mmCIF file of C-alpha atoms in Angstrom:
data_model
loop_
_atom_site.group_PDB
_atom_site.id
_atom_site.type_symbol
_atom_site.label_atom_id
_atom_site.label_comp_id
_atom_site.label_asym_id
_atom_site.label_seq_id
_atom_site.Cartn_x
_atom_site.Cartn_y
_atom_site.Cartn_z
ATOM 1 C CA UNK V 1 57.847 104.111 116.467
ATOM 2 C CA UNK V 2 55.690 106.097 114.103
ATOM 3 C CA UNK V 3 55.688 110.282 114.433
ATOM 4 C CA UNK V 4 52.979 111.637 112.154
ATOM 5 C CA UNK V 5 54.070 115.708 110.071
ATOM 6 C CA UNK V 6 52.439 118.129 109.157
ATOM 7 C CA UNK V 7 53.157 118.908 105.258
ATOM 8 C CA UNK V 8 55.837 122.430 104.839
ATOM 9 C CA UNK V 9 56.915 124.741 102.190
ATOM 10 C CA UNK V 10 59.524 123.186 99.270
ATOM 11 C CA UNK V 11 63.095 124.799 99.991
ATOM 12 C CA UNK V 12 64.921 127.170 96.802
ATOM 13 C CA UNK V 13 66.687 123.600 96.216
ATOM 14 C CA UNK V 14 63.502 121.536 95.951
ATOM 15 C CA UNK V 15 64.038 119.843 99.629
ATOM 16 C CA UNK V 16 60.280 118.757 100.727
ATOM 17 C CA UNK V 17 59.716 120.263 104.554
ATOM 18 C CA UNK V 18 57.123 118.695 107.403
ATOM 19 C CA UNK V 19 56.402 120.258 110.438
ATOM 20 C CA UNK V 20 56.160 118.179 113.571
ATOM 21 C CA UNK V 21 56.371 117.053 117.362
ATOM 22 C CA UNK V 22 58.566 114.513 119.093
ATOM 23 C CA UNK V 23 60.146 113.713 122.355
ATOM 24 C CA UNK V 24 62.955 115.046 124.508
ATOM 25 C CA UNK V 25 63.751 110.640 124.174
ATOM 26 C CA UNK V 26 63.108 110.520 120.753
ATOM 27 C CA UNK V 27 65.693 113.835 120.551
ATOM 28 C CA UNK V 28 67.863 111.657 121.740
ATOM 29 C CA UNK V 29 68.129 109.084 120.047
ATOM 30 C CA UNK V 30 68.233 110.744 116.716
ATOM 31 C CA UNK V 31 69.870 113.888 117.155
ATOM 32 C CA UNK V 32 73.053 114.622 115.381
ATOM 33 C CA UNK V 33 75.978 117.376 115.212
ATOM 34 C CA UNK V 34 77.544 118.124 112.163
ATOM 35 C CA UNK V 35 80.241 119.951 113.781
ATOM 36 C CA UNK V 36 83.737 121.498 112.013
ATOM 37 C CA UNK V 37 87.134 119.892 112.010
ATOM 38 C CA UNK V 38 89.447 121.390 110.302
ATOM 39 C CA UNK V 39 91.778 118.115 110.744
ATOM 40 C CA UNK V 40 89.934 116.898 108.667
ATOM 41 C CA UNK V 41 89.441 118.927 105.637
ATOM 42 C CA UNK V 42 87.414 121.757 105.112
ATOM 43 C CA UNK V 43 83.947 122.687 105.360
ATOM 44 C CA UNK V 44 81.093 120.132 103.374
ATOM 45 C CA UNK V 45 80.537 116.758 103.424
ATOM 46 C CA UNK V 46 84.453 115.610 104.328
ATOM 47 C CA UNK V 47 84.994 117.454 107.702
ATOM 48 C CA UNK V 48 81.593 119.103 108.883
ATOM 49 C CA UNK V 49 80.419 122.716 109.693
ATOM 50 C CA UNK V 50 78.680 123.830 112.415
ATOM 51 C CA UNK V 51 80.651 125.509 115.139
ATOM 52 C CA UNK V 52 81.266 123.329 119.018
ATOM 53 C CA UNK V 53 78.401 124.213 121.242
ATOM 54 C CA UNK V 54 78.707 126.585 123.913
ATOM 55 C CA UNK V 55 78.860 125.021 127.503
ATOM 56 C CA UNK V 56 77.317 127.534 129.684
ATOM 57 C CA UNK V 57 75.088 128.090 126.516
ATOM 58 C CA UNK V 58 73.752 125.055 127.159
ATOM 59 C CA UNK V 59 74.000 124.789 131.287
ATOM 60 C CA UNK V 60 72.322 128.386 131.577
ATOM 61 C CA UNK V 61 69.084 126.719 129.716
ATOM 62 C CA UNK V 62 69.429 122.944 131.191
ATOM 63 C CA UNK V 63 68.819 125.232 134.382
ATOM 64 C CA UNK V 64 65.439 127.393 132.993
ATOM 65 C CA UNK V 65 64.709 124.302 131.431
ATOM 66 C CA UNK V 66 64.529 122.363 134.707
ATOM 67 C CA UNK V 67 62.115 125.564 136.216
ATOM 68 C CA UNK V 68 59.542 124.582 133.328
ATOM 69 C CA UNK V 69 60.676 127.500 130.462
ATOM 70 C CA UNK V 70 59.057 126.077 127.683
ATOM 71 C CA UNK V 71 61.007 127.070 124.576
ATOM 72 C CA UNK V 72 58.290 126.571 121.740
ATOM 73 C CA UNK V 73 60.486 127.536 119.135
ATOM 74 C CA UNK V 74 61.206 124.517 116.155
ATOM 75 C CA UNK V 75 64.767 123.301 116.331
ATOM 76 C CA UNK V 76 65.535 123.341 112.231
ATOM 77 C CA UNK V 77 66.783 119.394 111.478
ATOM 78 C CA UNK V 78 67.539 117.584 108.478
ATOM 79 C CA UNK V 79 67.239 113.231 107.246
ATOM 80 C CA UNK V 80 69.514 112.676 105.589
ATOM 81 C CA UNK V 81 69.521 109.650 102.454
ATOM 82 C CA UNK V 82 65.908 109.214 103.990
ATOM 83 C CA UNK V 83 64.197 105.556 102.974
ATOM 84 C CA UNK V 84 60.993 106.443 102.189
ATOM 85 C CA UNK V 85 59.212 109.252 100.174
ATOM 86 C CA UNK V 86 56.405 111.734 101.720
ATOM 87 C CA UNK V 87 52.901 112.293 100.460
ATOM 88 C CA UNK V 88 50.982 113.356 102.345
ATOM 89 C CA UNK V 89 46.349 112.827 102.827
ATOM 90 C CA UNK V 90 44.918 115.250 101.004
ATOM 91 C CA UNK V 91 45.051 117.513 104.400
ATOM 92 C CA UNK V 92 48.963 117.373 103.851
ATOM 93 C CA UNK V 93 48.739 115.023 107.102
ATOM 94 C CA UNK V 94 51.364 112.115 106.532
ATOM 95 C CA UNK V 95 52.599 108.788 109.033
ATOM 96 C CA UNK V 96 56.363 107.623 109.147
ATOM 97 C CA UNK V 97 59.022 105.903 110.840
ATOM 98 C CA UNK V 98 61.099 108.471 113.460
ATOM 99 C CA UNK V 99 64.377 108.584 111.496
ATOM 100 C CA UNK V 100 66.842 106.398 112.585
ATOM 101 C CA UNK V 101 69.262 109.794 112.847
ATOM 102 C CA UNK V 102 68.275 113.960 112.915
ATOM 103 C CA UNK V 103 70.497 116.185 111.676
ATOM 104 C CA UNK V 104 70.711 119.509 113.580
ATOM 105 C CA UNK V 105 71.022 122.963 111.573
ATOM 106 C CA UNK V 106 69.503 125.483 113.710
ATOM 107 C CA UNK V 107 69.133 124.873 117.944
ATOM 108 C CA UNK V 108 71.862 122.857 118.721
ATOM 109 C CA UNK V 109 71.875 124.404 122.416
ATOM 110 C CA UNK V 110 68.216 123.642 122.670
ATOM 111 C CA UNK V 111 68.499 120.296 121.778
ATOM 112 C CA UNK V 112 71.773 119.556 123.736
ATOM 113 C CA UNK V 113 70.172 120.626 127.113
ATOM 114 C CA UNK V 114 67.510 118.674 127.064
ATOM 115 C CA UNK V 115 69.814 115.747 126.972
ATOM 116 C CA UNK V 116 71.716 117.051 129.559
ATOM 117 C CA UNK V 117 68.368 116.808 131.327
ATOM 118 C CA UNK V 118 67.066 113.327 129.470
ATOM 119 C CA UNK V 119 70.593 112.346 130.631
ATOM 120 C CA UNK V 120 70.843 113.331 133.315
ATOM 121 C CA UNK V 121 67.917 113.463 134.342
ATOM 122 C CA UNK V 122 68.284 112.277 138.321
ATOM 123 C CA UNK V 123 71.707 114.113 138.612
ATOM 124 C CA UNK V 124 69.225 117.563 138.267
ATOM 125 C CA UNK V 125 66.580 116.239 140.472
ATOM 126 C CA UNK V 126 64.501 115.775 137.373
ATOM 127 C CA UNK V 127 62.437 111.999 136.222
ATOM 128 C CA UNK V 128 63.979 110.873 133.681
ATOM 129 C CA UNK V 129 61.168 109.674 132.683
ATOM 130 C CA UNK V 130 59.060 112.762 132.710
ATOM 131 C CA UNK V 131 61.869 114.882 130.876
ATOM 132 C CA UNK V 132 62.071 112.109 128.029
ATOM 133 C CA UNK V 133 57.793 112.259 127.287
ATOM 134 C CA UNK V 134 58.481 116.318 126.704
ATOM 135 C CA UNK V 135 57.228 117.122 123.841
ATOM 136 C CA UNK V 136 59.880 118.893 121.404
ATOM 137 C CA UNK V 137 58.547 120.752 117.735
ATOM 138 C CA UNK V 138 61.293 119.928 114.857
ATOM 139 C CA UNK V 139 60.466 121.233 111.886
ATOM 140 C CA UNK V 140 62.179 119.003 109.142
ATOM 141 C CA UNK V 141 63.854 119.214 105.508
ATOM 142 C CA UNK V 142 62.738 116.594 103.233
ATOM 143 C CA UNK V 143 66.789 114.555 102.088
ATOM 144 C CA UNK V 144 68.240 117.821 101.611
ATOM 145 C CA UNK V 145 72.093 117.607 100.250
ATOM 146 C CA UNK V 146 74.849 118.405 102.143
ATOM 147 C CA UNK V 147 75.378 122.391 100.420
ATOM 148 C CA UNK V 148 71.831 122.733 101.661
ATOM 149 C CA UNK V 149 72.478 121.887 104.783
ATOM 150 C CA UNK V 150 75.121 124.070 105.163
ATOM 151 C CA UNK V 151 73.075 127.065 102.690
ATOM 152 C CA UNK V 152 70.564 126.670 105.545
ATOM 153 C CA UNK V 153 72.665 126.689 108.895
ATOM 154 C CA UNK V 154 74.361 129.503 107.005
ATOM 155 C CA UNK V 155 71.190 131.632 106.258
ATOM 156 C CA UNK V 156 69.992 131.458 109.534
ATOM 157 C CA UNK V 157 72.953 132.407 111.359
ATOM 158 C CA UNK V 158 74.005 135.366 109.188
ATOM 159 C CA UNK V 159 71.235 136.971 108.973
ATOM 160 C CA UNK V 160 69.678 136.310 112.470
ATOM 161 C CA UNK V 161 70.165 139.743 114.034
ATOM 162 C CA UNK V 162 70.478 140.064 117.948
ATOM 163 C CA UNK V 163 67.968 142.832 119.334
ATOM 164 C CA UNK V 164 69.743 146.492 119.953
ATOM 165 C CA UNK V 165 70.405 147.804 123.048
ATOM 166 C CA UNK V 166 67.390 150.639 124.043
ATOM 167 C CA UNK V 167 65.097 148.393 122.643
ATOM 168 C CA UNK V 168 66.673 145.061 124.235
ATOM 169 C CA UNK V 169 66.879 146.874 127.598
ATOM 170 C CA UNK V 170 62.919 148.524 127.565
ATOM 171 C CA UNK V 171 61.523 145.137 127.119
ATOM 172 C CA UNK V 172 63.687 143.235 130.136
ATOM 173 C CA UNK V 173 61.851 146.071 132.085
ATOM 174 C CA UNK V 174 59.112 145.709 130.644
ATOM 175 C CA UNK V 175 59.166 142.076 131.100
ATOM 176 C CA UNK V 176 60.451 142.927 135.332
ATOM 177 C CA UNK V 177 57.528 144.553 135.993
ATOM 178 C CA UNK V 178 54.779 141.955 134.091
ATOM 179 C CA UNK V 179 56.136 138.595 133.979
ATOM 180 C CA UNK V 180 56.942 136.748 137.555
ATOM 181 C CA UNK V 181 58.776 134.716 135.065
ATOM 182 C CA UNK V 182 61.494 136.414 134.336
ATOM 183 C CA UNK V 183 64.328 137.011 136.020
ATOM 184 C CA UNK V 184 65.259 140.806 135.249
ATOM 185 C CA UNK V 185 66.514 143.086 137.072
ATOM 186 C CA UNK V 186 64.127 145.852 139.963
ATOM 187 C CA UNK V 187 66.680 148.706 139.406
ATOM 188 C CA UNK V 188 66.374 148.613 135.807
ATOM 189 C CA UNK V 189 63.230 149.102 135.318
ATOM 190 C CA UNK V 190 63.417 151.647 138.264
ATOM 191 C CA UNK V 191 65.625 153.594 136.169
ATOM 192 C CA UNK V 192 63.141 152.996 132.735
ATOM 193 C CA UNK V 193 60.354 154.733 135.198
ATOM 194 C CA UNK V 194 61.859 157.820 135.474
ATOM 195 C CA UNK V 195 64.071 157.568 131.990
ATOM 196 C CA UNK V 196 60.586 157.076 130.702
ATOM 197 C CA UNK V 197 58.910 160.579 132.555
ATOM 198 C CA UNK V 198 62.071 163.072 132.868
ATOM 199 C CA UNK V 199 61.917 162.009 129.105
ATOM 200 C CA UNK V 200 58.658 163.352 129.397
ATOM 201 C CA UNK V 201 59.881 166.758 130.768
ATOM 202 C CA UNK V 202 61.240 170.363 128.678
ATOM 203 C CA UNK V 203 65.091 169.798 129.213
ATOM 204 C CA UNK V 204 64.771 166.708 127.834
ATOM 205 C CA UNK V 205 62.481 167.542 124.902
#
């Protein structure tokens, strides 16, 4: 089975990256996660490096995906020891066989949620074929060594910052008022309006 790739930048390790789209069925058959097991040794090639996914996060995302929630953010994967070299045409495109394994570097909960929906579609009241045909964006590292995998995972997660509480609440209130797809608290939106109006009075200046 072939997939189309769009040429991406070369990493600071010298690894070629590419952008593609796979189906959930393809993701389910190829996605792997190198979970850290301290009983097997130290972090790295032998014992893995990723933290275990949290079941509650997967379950929550499954429920949202069932309601046609779209997560367009790409899942970040690595193709270890690829059998073929990437050769892009003049427009930065190439076609390759779907790798047998896509090793997750970021987006594990999203991948696991889609796989749960696909493998247990009937239990979730869905058609497996329809779920399997759903498209998922991915970014591939083509042949990164394990040290680069760990480095990327570290950078993505260590540099990620949560939204400041005040800003998050204001955005939550905004989405509650304006986005029917957002499941917010109407009381929060009302409180936000009150705080906004108070901010314009002389007592709060």
